[in-house]
GROMACS .gro file of C-alpha atoms in nm:
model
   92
    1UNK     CA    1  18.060  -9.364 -19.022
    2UNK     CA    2  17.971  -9.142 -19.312
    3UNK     CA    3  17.860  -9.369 -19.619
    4UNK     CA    4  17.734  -9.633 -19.371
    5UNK     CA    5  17.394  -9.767 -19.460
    6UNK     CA    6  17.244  -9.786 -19.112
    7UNK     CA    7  16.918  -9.951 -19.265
    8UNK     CA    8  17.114 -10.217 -19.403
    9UNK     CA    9  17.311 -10.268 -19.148
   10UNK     CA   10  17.066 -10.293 -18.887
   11UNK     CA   11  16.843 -10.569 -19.104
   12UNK     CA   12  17.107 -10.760 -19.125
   13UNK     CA   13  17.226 -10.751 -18.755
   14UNK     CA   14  16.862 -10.840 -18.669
   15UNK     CA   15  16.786 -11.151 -18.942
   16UNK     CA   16  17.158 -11.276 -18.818
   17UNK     CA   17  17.041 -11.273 -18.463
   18UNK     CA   18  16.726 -11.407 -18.564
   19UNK     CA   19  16.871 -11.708 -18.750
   20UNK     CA   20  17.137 -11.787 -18.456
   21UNK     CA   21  16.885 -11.735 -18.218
   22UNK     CA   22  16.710 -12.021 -18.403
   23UNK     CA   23  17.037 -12.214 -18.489
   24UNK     CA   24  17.085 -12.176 -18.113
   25UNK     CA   25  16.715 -12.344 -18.015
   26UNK     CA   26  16.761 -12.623 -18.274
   27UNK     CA   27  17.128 -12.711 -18.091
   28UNK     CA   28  17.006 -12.700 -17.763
   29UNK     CA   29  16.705 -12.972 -17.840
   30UNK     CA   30  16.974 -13.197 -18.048
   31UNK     CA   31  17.167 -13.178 -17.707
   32UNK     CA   32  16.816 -13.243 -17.512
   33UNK     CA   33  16.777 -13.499 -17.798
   34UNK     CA   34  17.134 -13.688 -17.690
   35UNK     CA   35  17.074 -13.677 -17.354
   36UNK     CA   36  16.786 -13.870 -17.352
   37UNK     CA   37  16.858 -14.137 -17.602
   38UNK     CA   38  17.166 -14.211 -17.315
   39UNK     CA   39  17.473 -14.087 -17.556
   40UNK     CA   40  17.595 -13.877 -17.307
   41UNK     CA   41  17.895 -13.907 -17.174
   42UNK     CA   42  17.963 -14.257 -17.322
   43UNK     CA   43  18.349 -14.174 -17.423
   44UNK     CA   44  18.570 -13.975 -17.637
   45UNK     CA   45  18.460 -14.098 -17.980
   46UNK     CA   46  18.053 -14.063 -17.879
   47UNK     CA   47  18.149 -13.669 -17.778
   48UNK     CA   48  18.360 -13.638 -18.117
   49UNK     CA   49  18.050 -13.768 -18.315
   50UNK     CA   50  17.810 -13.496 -18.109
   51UNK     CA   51  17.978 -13.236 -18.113
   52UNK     CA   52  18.039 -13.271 -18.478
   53UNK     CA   53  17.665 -13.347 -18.578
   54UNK     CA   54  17.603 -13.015 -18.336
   55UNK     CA   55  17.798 -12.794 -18.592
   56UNK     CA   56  17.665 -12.923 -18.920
   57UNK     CA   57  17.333 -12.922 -18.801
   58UNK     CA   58  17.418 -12.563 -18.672
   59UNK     CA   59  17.543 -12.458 -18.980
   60UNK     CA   60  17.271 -12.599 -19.167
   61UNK     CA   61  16.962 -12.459 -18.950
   62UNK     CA   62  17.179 -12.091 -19.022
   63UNK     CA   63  17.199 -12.106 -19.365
   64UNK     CA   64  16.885 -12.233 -19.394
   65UNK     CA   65  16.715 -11.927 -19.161
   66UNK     CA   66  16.907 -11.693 -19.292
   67UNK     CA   67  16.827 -11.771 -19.660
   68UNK     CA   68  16.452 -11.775 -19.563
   69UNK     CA   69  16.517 -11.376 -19.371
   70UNK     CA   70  16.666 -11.339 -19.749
   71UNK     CA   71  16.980 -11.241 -19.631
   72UNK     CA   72  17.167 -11.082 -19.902
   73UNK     CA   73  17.519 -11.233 -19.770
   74UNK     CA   74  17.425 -11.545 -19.728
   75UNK     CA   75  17.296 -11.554 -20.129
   76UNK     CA   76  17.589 -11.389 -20.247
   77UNK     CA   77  17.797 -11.677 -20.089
   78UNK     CA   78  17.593 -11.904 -20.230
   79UNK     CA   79  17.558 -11.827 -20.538
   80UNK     CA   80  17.939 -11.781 -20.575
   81UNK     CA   81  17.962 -12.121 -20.433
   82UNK     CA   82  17.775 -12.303 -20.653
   83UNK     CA   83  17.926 -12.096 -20.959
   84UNK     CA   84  18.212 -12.214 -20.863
   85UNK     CA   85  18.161 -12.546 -20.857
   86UNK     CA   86  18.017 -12.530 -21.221
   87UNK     CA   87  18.255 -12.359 -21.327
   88UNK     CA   88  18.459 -12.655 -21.164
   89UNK     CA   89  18.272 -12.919 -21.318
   90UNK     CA   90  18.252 -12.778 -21.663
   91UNK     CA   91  18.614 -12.712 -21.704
   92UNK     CA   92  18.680 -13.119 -21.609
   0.00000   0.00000   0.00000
């Protein structure tokens, strides 16, 4: 453990809880949200489609909470994401 930044490492243990607590929240009442609209159980491709709006909208609510908590991860993959893609774009 010597070198380890405990400060560091405990903000970002607590702003990653805090966004998948939140990620967590926003799931559960897009489930709620399913239910009650009568999607439910309605067959294979209907539990495909949810469960796959349930992850992007997961992932989305994350990287959106966690980039508000200015996580310093989630703006490093960012920004080497969209670098990326310039550099993509320009060299096309």
């Amino acid at each position: 453990w010597h070198g380890i930044q405990e400060n560091a490492l405990a903000r970002t243990v607590f702003k990653t809880l805090a966004a998948s607590l939140i990620m967590g929240a926003v799931v559960v009442a897009f489930e709620t949200l399913w239910q009650s609209l009568g999607y439910a159980g309605q067959g294979r491709l209907l539990t495909i489609v949810q469960v796959a709006l349930e992850a992007l909208i997961g992932a989305i609510v994350f990287i959106v909470c966690a980039y508000l908590l200015r996580m310093d991860e989630i703006r490093t993959i960012l920004t080497r994401l969209f670098r990326r893609r310039k550099l993509t774009e320009s060299l096309a």
